[in-house]
Coordinates of C-alpha atoms in Angstrom, one line a residue:
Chain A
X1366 CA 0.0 0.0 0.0
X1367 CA 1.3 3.7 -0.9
X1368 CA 2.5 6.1 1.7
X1369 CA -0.6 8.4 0.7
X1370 CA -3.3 5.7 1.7
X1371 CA -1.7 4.5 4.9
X1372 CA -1.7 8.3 6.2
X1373 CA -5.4 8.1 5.2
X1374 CA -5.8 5.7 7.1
X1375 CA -4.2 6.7 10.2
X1376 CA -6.0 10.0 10.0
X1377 CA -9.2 8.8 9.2
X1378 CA -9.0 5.9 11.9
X1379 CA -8.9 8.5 14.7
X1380 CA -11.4 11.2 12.9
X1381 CA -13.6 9.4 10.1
X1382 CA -15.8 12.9 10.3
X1383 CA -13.1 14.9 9.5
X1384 CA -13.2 17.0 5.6
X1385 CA -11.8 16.0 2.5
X1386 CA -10.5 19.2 1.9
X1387 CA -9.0 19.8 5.4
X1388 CA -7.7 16.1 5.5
X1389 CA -6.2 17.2 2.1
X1390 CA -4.5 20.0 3.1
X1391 CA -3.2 18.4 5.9
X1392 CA -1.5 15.2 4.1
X1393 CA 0.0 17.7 1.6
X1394 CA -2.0 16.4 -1.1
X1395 CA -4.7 17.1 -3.5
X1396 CA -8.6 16.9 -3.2
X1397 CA -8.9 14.2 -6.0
X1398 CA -5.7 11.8 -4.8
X1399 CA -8.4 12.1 -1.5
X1400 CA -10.9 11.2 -2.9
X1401 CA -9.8 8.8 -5.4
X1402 CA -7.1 6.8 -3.0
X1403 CA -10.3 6.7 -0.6
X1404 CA -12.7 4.9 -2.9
X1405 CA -9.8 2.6 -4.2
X1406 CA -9.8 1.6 -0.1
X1407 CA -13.5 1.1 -0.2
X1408 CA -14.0 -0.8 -2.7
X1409 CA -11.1 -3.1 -1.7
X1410 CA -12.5 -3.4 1.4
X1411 CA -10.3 -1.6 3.6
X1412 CA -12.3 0.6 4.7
X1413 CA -15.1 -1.4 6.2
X1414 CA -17.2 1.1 7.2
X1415 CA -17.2 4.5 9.1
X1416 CA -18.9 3.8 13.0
X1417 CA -18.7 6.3 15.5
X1418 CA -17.6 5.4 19.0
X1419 CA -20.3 5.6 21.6
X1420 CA -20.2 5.3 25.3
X1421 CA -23.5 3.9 26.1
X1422 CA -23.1 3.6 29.3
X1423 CA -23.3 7.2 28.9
X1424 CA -27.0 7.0 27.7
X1425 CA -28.5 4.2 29.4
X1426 CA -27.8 2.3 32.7
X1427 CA -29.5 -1.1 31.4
X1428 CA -27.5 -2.0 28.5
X1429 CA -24.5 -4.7 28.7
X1430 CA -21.8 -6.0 27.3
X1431 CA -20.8 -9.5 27.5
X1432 CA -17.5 -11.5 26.5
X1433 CA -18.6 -15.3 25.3
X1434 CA -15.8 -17.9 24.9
X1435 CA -17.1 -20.6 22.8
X1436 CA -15.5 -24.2 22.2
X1437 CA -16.7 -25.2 18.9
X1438 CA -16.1 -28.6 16.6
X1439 CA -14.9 -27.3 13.4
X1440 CA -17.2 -28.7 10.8
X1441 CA -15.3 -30.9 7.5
X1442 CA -14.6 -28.9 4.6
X1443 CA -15.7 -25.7 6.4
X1444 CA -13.3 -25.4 9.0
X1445 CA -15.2 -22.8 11.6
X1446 CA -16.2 -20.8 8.9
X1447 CA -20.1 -21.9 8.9
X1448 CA -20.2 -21.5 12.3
X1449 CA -18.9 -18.6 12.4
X1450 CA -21.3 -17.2 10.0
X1451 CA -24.6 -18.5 12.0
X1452 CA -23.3 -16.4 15.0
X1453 CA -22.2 -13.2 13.1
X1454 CA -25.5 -13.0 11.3
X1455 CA -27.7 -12.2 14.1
X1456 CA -27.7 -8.7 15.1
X1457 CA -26.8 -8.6 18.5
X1458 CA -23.6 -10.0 17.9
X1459 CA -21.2 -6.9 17.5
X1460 CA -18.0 -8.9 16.8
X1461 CA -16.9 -12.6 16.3
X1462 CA -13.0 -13.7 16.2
X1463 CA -11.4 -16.7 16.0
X1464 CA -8.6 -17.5 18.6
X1465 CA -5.8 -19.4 19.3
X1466 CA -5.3 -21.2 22.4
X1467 CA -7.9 -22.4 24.9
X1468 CA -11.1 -21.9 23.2
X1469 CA -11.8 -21.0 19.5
X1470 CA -14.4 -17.9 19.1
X1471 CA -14.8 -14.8 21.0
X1472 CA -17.9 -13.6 20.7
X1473 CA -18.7 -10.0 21.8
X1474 CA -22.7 -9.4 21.6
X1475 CA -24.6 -6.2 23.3
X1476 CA -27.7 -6.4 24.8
X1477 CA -30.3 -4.1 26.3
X1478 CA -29.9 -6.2 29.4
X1479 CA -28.1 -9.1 31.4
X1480 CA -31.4 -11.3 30.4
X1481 CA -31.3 -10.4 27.4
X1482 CA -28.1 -11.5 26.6
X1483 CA -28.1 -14.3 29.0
X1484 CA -31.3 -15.8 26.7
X1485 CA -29.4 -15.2 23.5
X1486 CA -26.3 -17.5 24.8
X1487 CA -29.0 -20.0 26.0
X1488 CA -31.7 -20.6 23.5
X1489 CA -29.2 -19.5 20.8
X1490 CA -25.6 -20.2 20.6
X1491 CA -25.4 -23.3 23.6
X1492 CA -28.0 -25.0 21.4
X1493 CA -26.3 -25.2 18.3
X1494 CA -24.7 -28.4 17.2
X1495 CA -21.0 -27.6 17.4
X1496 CA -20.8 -26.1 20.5
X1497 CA -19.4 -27.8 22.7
X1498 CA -19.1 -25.1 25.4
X1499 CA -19.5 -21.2 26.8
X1500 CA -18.0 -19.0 29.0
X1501 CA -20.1 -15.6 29.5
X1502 CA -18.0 -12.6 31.0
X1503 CA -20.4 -9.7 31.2
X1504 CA -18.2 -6.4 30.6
X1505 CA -18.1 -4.3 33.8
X1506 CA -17.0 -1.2 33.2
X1507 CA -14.9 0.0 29.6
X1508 CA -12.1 2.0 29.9
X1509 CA -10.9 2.8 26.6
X1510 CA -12.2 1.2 23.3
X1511 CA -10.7 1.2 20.0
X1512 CA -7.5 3.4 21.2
X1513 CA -9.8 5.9 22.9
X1514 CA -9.9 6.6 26.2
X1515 CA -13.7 7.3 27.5
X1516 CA -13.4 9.8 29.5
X1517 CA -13.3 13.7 29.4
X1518 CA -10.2 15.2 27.9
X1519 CA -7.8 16.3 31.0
X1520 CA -7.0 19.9 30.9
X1521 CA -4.1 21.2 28.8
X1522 CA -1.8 22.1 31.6
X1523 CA 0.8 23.4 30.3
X1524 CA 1.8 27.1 31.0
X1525 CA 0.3 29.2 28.5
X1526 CA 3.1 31.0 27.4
X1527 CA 6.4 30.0 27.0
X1528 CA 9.6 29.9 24.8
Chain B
X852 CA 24.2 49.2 52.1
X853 CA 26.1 48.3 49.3
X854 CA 24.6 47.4 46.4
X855 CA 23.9 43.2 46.5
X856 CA 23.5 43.1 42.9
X857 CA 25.9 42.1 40.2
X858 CA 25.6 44.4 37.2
X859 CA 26.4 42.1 34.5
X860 CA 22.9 39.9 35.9
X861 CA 20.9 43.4 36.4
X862 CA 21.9 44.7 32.9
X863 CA 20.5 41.2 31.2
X864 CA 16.7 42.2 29.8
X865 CA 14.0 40.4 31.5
X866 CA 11.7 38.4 29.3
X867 CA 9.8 39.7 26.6
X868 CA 6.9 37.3 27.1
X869 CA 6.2 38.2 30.8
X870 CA 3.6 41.0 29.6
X871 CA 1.3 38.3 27.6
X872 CA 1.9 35.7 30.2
X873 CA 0.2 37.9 32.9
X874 CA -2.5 39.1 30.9
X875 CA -3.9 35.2 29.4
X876 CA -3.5 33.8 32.6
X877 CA -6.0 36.0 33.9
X878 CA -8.2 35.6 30.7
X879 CA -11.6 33.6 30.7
X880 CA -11.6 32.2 27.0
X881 CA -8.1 33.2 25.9
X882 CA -6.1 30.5 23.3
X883 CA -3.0 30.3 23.1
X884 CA -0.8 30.0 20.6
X885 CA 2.4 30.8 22.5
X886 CA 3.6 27.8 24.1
X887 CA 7.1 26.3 23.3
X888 CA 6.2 23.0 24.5
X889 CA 4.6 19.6 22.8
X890 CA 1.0 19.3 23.8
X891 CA 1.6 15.1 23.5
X892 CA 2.4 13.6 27.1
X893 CA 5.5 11.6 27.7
X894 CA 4.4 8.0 25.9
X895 CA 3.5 6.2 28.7
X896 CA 6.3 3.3 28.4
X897 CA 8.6 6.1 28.8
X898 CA 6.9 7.3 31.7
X899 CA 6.5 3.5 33.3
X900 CA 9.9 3.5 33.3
X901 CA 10.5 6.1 35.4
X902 CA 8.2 4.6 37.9
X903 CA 9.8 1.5 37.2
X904 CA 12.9 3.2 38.3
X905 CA 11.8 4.4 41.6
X906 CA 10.1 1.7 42.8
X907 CA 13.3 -0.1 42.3
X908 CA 14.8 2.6 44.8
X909 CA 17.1 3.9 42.1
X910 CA 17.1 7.2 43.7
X911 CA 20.9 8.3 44.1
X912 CA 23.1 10.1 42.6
X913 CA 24.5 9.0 38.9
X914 CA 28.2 9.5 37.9
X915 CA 28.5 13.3 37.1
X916 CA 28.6 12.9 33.3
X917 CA 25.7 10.4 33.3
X918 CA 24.6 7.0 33.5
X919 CA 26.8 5.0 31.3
X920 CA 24.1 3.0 29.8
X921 CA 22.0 6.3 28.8
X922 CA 25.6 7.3 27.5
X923 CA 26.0 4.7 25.3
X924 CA 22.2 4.9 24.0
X925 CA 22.8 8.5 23.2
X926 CA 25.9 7.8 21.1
X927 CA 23.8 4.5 19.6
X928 CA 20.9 6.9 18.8
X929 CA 22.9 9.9 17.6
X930 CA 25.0 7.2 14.9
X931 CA 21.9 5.6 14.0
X932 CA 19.8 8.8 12.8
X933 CA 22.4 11.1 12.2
X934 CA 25.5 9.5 11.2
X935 CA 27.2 10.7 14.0
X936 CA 30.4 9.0 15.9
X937 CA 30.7 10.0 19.3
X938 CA 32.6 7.7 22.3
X939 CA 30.3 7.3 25.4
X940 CA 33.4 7.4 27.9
X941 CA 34.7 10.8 26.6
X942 CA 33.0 12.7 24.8
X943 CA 29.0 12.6 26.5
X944 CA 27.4 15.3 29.0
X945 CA 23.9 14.3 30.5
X946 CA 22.6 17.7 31.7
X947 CA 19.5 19.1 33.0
X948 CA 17.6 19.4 29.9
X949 CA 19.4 21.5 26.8
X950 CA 19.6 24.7 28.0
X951 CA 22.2 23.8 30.9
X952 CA 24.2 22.2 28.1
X953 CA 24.2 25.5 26.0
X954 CA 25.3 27.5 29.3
X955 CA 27.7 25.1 30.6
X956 CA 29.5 24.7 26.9
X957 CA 29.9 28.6 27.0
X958 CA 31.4 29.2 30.2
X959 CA 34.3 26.9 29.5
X960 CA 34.8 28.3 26.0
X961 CA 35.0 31.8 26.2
X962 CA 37.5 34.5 27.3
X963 CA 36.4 37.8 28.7
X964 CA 35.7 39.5 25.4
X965 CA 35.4 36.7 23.0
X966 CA 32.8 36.9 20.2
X967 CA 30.0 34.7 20.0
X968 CA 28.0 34.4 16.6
X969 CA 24.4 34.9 17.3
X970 CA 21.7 34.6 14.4
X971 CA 18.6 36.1 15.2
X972 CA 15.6 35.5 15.5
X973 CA 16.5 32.6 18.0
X974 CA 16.0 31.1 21.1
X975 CA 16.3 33.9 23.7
X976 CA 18.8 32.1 26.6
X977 CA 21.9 32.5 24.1
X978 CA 22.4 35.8 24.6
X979 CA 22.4 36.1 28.4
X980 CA 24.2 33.1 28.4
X981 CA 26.7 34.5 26.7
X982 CA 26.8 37.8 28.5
X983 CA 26.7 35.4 31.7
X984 CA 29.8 33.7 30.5
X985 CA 31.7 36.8 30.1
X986 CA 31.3 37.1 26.2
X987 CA 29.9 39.1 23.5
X988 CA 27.3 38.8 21.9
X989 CA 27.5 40.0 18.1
X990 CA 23.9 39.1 16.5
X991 CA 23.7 38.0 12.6
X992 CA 20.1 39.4 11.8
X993 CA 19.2 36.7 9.8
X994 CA 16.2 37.9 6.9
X995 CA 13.0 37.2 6.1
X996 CA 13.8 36.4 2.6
X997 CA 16.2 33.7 2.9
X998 CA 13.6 31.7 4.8
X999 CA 15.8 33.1 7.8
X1000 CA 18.8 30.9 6.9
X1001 CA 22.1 31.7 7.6
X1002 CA 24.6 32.1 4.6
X1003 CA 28.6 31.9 4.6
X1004 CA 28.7 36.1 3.4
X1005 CA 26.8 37.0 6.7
X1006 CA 29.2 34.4 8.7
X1007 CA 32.2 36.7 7.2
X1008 CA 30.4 40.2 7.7
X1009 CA 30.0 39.7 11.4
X1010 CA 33.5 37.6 12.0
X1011 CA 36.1 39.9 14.0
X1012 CA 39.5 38.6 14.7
X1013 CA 37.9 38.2 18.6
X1014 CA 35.0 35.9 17.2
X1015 CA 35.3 32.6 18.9
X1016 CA 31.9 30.4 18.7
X1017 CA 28.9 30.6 15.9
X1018 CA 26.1 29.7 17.7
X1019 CA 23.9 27.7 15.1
X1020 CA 20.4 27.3 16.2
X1021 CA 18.0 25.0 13.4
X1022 CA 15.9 23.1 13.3
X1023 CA 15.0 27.0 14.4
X1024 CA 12.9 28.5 17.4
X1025 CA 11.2 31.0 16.5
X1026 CA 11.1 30.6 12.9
X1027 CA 10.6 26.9 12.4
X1028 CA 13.3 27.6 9.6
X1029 CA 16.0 24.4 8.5
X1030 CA 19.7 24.5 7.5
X1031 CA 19.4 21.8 4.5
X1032 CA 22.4 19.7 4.3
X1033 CA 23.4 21.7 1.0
X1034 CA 22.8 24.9 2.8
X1035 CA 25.1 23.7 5.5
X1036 CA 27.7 22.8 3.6
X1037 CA 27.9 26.5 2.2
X1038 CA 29.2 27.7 5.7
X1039 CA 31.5 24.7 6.6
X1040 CA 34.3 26.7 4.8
X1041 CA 34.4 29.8 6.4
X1042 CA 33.9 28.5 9.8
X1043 CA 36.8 26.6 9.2
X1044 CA 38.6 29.3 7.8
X1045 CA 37.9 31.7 10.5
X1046 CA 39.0 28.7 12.9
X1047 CA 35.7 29.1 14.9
X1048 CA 33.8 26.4 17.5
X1049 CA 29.9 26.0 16.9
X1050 CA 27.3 25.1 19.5
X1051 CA 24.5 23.7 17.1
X1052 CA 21.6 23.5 19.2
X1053 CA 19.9 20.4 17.8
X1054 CA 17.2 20.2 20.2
X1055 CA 14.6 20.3 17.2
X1056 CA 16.4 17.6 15.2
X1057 CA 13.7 15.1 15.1
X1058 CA 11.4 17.6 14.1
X1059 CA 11.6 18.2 10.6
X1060 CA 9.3 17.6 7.7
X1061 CA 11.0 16.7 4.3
X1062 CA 14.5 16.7 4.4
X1063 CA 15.8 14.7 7.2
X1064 CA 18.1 16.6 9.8
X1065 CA 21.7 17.4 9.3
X1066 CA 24.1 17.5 12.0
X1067 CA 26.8 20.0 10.9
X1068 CA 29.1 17.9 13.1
X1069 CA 28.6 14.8 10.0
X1070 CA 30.9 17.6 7.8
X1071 CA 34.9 16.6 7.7
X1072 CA 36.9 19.2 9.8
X1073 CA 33.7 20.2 11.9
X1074 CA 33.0 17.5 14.6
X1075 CA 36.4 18.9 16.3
X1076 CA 35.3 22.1 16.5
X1077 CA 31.6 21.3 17.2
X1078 CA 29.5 20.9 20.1
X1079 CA 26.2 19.5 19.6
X1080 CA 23.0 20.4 21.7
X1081 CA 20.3 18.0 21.9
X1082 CA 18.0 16.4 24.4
X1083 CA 14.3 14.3 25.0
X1084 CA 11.7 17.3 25.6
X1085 CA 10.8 18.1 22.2
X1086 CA 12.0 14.8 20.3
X1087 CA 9.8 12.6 23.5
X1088 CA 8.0 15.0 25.1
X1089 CA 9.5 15.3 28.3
X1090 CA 9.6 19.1 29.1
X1091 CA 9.3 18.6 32.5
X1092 CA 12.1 16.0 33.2
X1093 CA 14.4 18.3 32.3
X1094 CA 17.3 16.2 30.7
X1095 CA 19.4 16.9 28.0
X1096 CA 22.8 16.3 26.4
X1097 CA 26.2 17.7 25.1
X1098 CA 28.3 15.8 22.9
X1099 CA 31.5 17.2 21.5
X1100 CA 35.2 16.6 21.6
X1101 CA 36.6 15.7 24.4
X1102 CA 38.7 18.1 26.1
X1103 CA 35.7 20.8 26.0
X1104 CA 33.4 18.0 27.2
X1105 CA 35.8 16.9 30.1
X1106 CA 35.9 20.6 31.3
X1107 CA 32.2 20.9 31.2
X1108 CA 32.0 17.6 33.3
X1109 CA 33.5 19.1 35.5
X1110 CA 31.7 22.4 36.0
X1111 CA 28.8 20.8 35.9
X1112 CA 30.1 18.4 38.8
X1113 CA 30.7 21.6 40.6
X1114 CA 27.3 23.2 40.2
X1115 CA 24.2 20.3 39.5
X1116 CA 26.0 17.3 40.6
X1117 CA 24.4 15.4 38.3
X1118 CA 20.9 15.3 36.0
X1119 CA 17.5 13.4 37.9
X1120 CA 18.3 9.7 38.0
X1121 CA 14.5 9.1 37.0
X1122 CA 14.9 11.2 34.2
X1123 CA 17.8 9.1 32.9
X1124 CA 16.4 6.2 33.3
X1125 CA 13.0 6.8 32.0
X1126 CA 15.7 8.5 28.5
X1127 CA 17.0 4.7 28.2
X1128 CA 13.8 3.7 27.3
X1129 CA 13.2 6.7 25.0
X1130 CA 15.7 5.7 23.0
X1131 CA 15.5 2.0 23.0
X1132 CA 11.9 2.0 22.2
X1133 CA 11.0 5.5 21.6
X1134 CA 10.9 5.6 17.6
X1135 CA 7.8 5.0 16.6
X1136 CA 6.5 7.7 19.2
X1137 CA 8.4 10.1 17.6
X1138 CA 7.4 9.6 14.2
X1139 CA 3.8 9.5 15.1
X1140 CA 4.7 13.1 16.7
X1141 CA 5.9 13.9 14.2
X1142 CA 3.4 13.4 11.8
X1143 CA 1.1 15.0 13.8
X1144 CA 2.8 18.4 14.0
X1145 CA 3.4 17.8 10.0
X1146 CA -0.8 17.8 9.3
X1147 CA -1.0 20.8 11.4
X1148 CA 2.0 22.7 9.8
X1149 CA 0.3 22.4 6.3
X1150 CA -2.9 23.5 7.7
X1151 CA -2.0 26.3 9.5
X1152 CA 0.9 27.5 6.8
X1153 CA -2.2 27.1 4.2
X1154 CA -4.9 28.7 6.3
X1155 CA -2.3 31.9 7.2
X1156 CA -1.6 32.5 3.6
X1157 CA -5.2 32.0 2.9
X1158 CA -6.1 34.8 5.0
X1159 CA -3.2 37.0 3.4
X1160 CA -0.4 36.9 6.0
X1161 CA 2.6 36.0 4.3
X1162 CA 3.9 32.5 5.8
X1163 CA 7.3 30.8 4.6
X1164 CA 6.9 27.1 4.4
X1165 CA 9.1 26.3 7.6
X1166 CA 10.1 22.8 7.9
X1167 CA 11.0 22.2 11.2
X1168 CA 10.2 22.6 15.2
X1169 CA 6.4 23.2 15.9
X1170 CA 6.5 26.8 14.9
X1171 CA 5.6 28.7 11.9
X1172 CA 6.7 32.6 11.6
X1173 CA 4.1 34.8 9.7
X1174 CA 5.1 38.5 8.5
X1175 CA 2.2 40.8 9.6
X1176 CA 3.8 43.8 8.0
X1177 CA 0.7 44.5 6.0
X1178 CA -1.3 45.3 8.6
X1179 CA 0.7 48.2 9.8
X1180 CA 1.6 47.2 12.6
X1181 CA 4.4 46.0 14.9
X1182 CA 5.0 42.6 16.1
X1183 CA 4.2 43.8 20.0
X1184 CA 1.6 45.7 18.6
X1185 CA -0.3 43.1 16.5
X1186 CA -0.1 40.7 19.3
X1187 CA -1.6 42.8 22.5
X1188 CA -4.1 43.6 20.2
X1189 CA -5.1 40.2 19.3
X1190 CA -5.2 39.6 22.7
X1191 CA -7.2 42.0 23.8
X1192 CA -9.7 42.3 21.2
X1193 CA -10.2 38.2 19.9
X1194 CA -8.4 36.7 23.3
X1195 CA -5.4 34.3 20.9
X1196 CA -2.2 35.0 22.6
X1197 CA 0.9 34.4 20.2
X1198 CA 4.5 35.8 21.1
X1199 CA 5.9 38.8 19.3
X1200 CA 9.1 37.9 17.1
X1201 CA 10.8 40.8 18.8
X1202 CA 10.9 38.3 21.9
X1203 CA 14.0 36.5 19.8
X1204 CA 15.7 39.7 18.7
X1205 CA 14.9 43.0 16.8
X1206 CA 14.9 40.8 13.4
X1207 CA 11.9 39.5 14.4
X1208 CA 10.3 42.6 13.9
X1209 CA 7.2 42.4 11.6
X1210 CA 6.4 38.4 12.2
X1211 CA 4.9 36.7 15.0
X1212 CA 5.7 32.9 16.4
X1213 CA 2.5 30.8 16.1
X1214 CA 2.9 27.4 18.4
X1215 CA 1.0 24.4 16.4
X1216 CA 1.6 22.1 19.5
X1217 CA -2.0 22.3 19.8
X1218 CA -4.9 20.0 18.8
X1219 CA -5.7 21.1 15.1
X1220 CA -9.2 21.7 17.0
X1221 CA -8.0 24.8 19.1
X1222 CA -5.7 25.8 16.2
X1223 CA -9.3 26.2 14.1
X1224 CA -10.4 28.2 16.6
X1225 CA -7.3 30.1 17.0
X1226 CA -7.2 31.0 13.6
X1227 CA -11.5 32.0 13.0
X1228 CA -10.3 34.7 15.4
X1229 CA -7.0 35.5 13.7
X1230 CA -8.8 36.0 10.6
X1231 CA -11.5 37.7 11.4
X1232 CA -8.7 40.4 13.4
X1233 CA -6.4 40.6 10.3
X1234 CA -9.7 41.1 8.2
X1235 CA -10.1 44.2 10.3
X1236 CA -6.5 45.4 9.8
X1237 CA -5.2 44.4 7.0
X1238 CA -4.4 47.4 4.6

């Protein structure tokens, strides 16, 4: 990947609302290699999407996250790629990885409440036919997501003038 | 009673900042653009090792001239990105950030009388460091249209037979102006020639955008007569820890050991310790600094021109030098002014010598947030004044 797209990237990763002609100004390049280098990464896929980061706890009390370790027998031919698919497809589910190690997916689903997710893992994921096992850790408190830190900005305390 | 004072200190100008400084601290709302710090904190790992440090009760003394591992990084570091040779035993000086370095290197160079080189605008200790050390000052006004480089003719203009030391200060603060390596070369001769010492003040080194720093000490005949300035608070971000380095040749840095044996002892152990890390691990921090200050510096170079203050493209420190000479008025002027009326406090380019006059500093280690801010209200104040 060019220079040009990776600084994109790294701008864009910390400020996806940011302008095309600021950001172009910025990385010392011109509106159109913006705009164009950006549509080459979406349609390759890079960029997957622009989300904005929320603290929820911020808006409601109720709503959870929860961590679920699943132990799954990978299926012939498919590997855990089916599986994986059945979980990602329903909505709750915000992310699904594979791991190493002790266990094989993380599965990372939000819910409006500890029931709510509690039914999910029981009347939908336990059930399925290669799972062999789960591990729920509900999500306490976050303290920074994504490389951001949630909460306010300290103060700039520097001295205001200086040489 | 007699008087207590020593004339020499008395005589020395207080700082031209002081004014502005009083008035935005007091101000609700003020921004300011005047701060000659990075707005980054310390990368934590860097700062972990500190801690690190003194929970492992490393809390005495180091040898005067430094630890020898932070020694040895240094010289590591300084062959690494600047092709630069120096030997860790002899020829190193751990001091408390880079200013002691630059006052320390000129008390045990000069003789009552002796010359020192100054180009201005510059940093404003030189010059009372100078004084302090017994020498004289003799200022190169360095122009506005050479980008506020310093050229070989106005080396040979200001050289007397008594000129001893060229100060060279770039990566440059105030003007955020480089010395290329072409543009260096152009001097090497004459300060050979005129069989003078520099103190290149390198502190900036890291912080260029383009052309990778130069060190004039890389040039044949000049690492002899050079001592090179450098230290962690603007490459790292550590301001506060106040550690910096000389390195140089050896018989000026054994004598500077050993004044600064005399008067500090020796620089923070945690500091040092916390610098190993900097420089074992500390790359990638500084390039994503750097970066940073690299978006800003386009955006704020574009948006000053935009508005119609002329704005050289300065390619190094975090500071870009506009000329306000179309609005009529002077630096001091144009800067209490846009205090008072649109609350952005920038310094005056007088504050680093009378060649400032007619351009103002502007600070971008700021989040490009405040600096949009900062510059609605610049605007709208030039708009006002502009002729």
């Amino acid at each position: 990947m060019n220079e040009l797209k990776e600084k994109i990237l790294r701008a864009i990763a910390k400020d996806s609302n940011i302008e095309a002609d600021e950001l172009a100004i910025r990385l010392g390049c011109s509106k159109d290699e913006l705009t164009t280098a950006i549509a080459e990464l979406e349609a390759d896929k890079v960029i997957c999407g622009y989300p904005t980061l929320i603290d929820w706890d911020k808006v409601s009390d109720e709503k959870v996250t929860a961590l679920i370790e699943l132990k799954v027998t990978p299926q012939r031919g498919q590997g855990f790629d089916k599986i994986a698919e059945r979980i990602y497809k329903f909505d709750e589910v915000e992310s699904v990885y594979l791991m190493s190690g002790g266990f094989d997916l993380t599965v990372i689903i939000r819910g409006k409440s500890m029931r709510e997710v509690s039914r999910f893992v029981f009347e939908k994921l336990a059930p399925m036919e290669s799972i062999q096992s789960t591990a729920t850790h509900f999500v306490l408190k976050k303290y920074k997501d994504q490389g951001i830190i949630m909460q306010f900005d300290s103060d700039d305390e520097r001295i205001q003038m200086s040489y | 009673m007699r008087n207590p004072l020593n004339n020499t200190i008395t005589g020395i100008k207080p700082s031209g900042i002081r004014k502005f400084f009083d008035i935005v601290s007091e101000m609700k709302d003020a921004i300011s653009l005047g701060v000659g710090e990075p707005d980054f904190e310390t990368p934590w790992h860097i700062r972990e090792e500190g801690i690190y440090s003194l929970e492992k009760g490393k809390t005495h003394y180091t040898s005067n001239a430094g630890i020898k591992e932070l020694r040895q990084e240094i010289c590591n570091y300084l062959r690494r990105r600047f092709r630069l040779d120096y030997d860790a035993m002899k020829e190193v000086l751990i001091t408390i950030g880079g200013s002691e370095a630059i006052d320390v290197a000129l008390r045990v160079m000069l003789e009552p009388g002796d010359e020192v080189l100054l180009p201005q605008p510059s940093y404003v200790s030189y010059e009372p460091c100078v004084v302090m050390a017994g020498g004289k000052p003799v200022v190169i006004k360095l122009k506005g249209e050479d980008d506020f480089k310093l050229t070989a003719q106005e080396i040979l203009d200001a050289c007397t037979e008594k000129t001893k030391i060229l100060i060279l200060p770039f990566p440059n603060n105030p003007t955020g102006s480089v010395m290329s390596r072409d543009e260096l070369a152009k001097i090497v001769d004459v300060i050979i020639e005129k069989d003078l010492f520099v103190l290149s003040d390198e502190i900036y080194a890291e912080l260029t955008y383009g052309e990778k720093h130069t060190s004039i000490a890389e040039f044949p005949g000049m690492k002899e007569r050079t001592i090179v300035i450098n230290g962690f608070s603007k490459s790292y971000a550590m301001t506060g820890w106040r550690l910096g380095y000389a390195v140089g040749p050896e018989v000026i840095i054994k004598q500077m050991i050993k004044l600064h044996q005399f008067s500090i002892m020796c620089a923070p152990s945690t500091s040092q310790f916390a610098a190993v890390e900097a420089l074992k691990n500390g790359d990638a921090d500084v390039e994503m600094m750097a970066e940073a200050y690299d978006q800003r510096r386009r955006f704020l170079i574009h948006e000053l021109r935009r508005m119609g203050l002329p704005t050289f493209e300065a390619r190094g420190a975090f500071y870009v030098f506009p000329c306000i000479k179309g609005t009529g008025m002077t630096s001091e002027e144009f800067a209490t002014r846009l205090l008072q009326e649109e609350k952005v406090a920038v310094v005056p380019g007088t504050a680093f010598g009378d060649s400032g006059e007619g351009y103002l500093r502007i600070s971008y280690a700021y989040s490009i947030e405040k600096i949009k801010v900062a510059l609605e209200r610049i605007e709208r104040f030039v708009k006002k004044y502009q002729v």
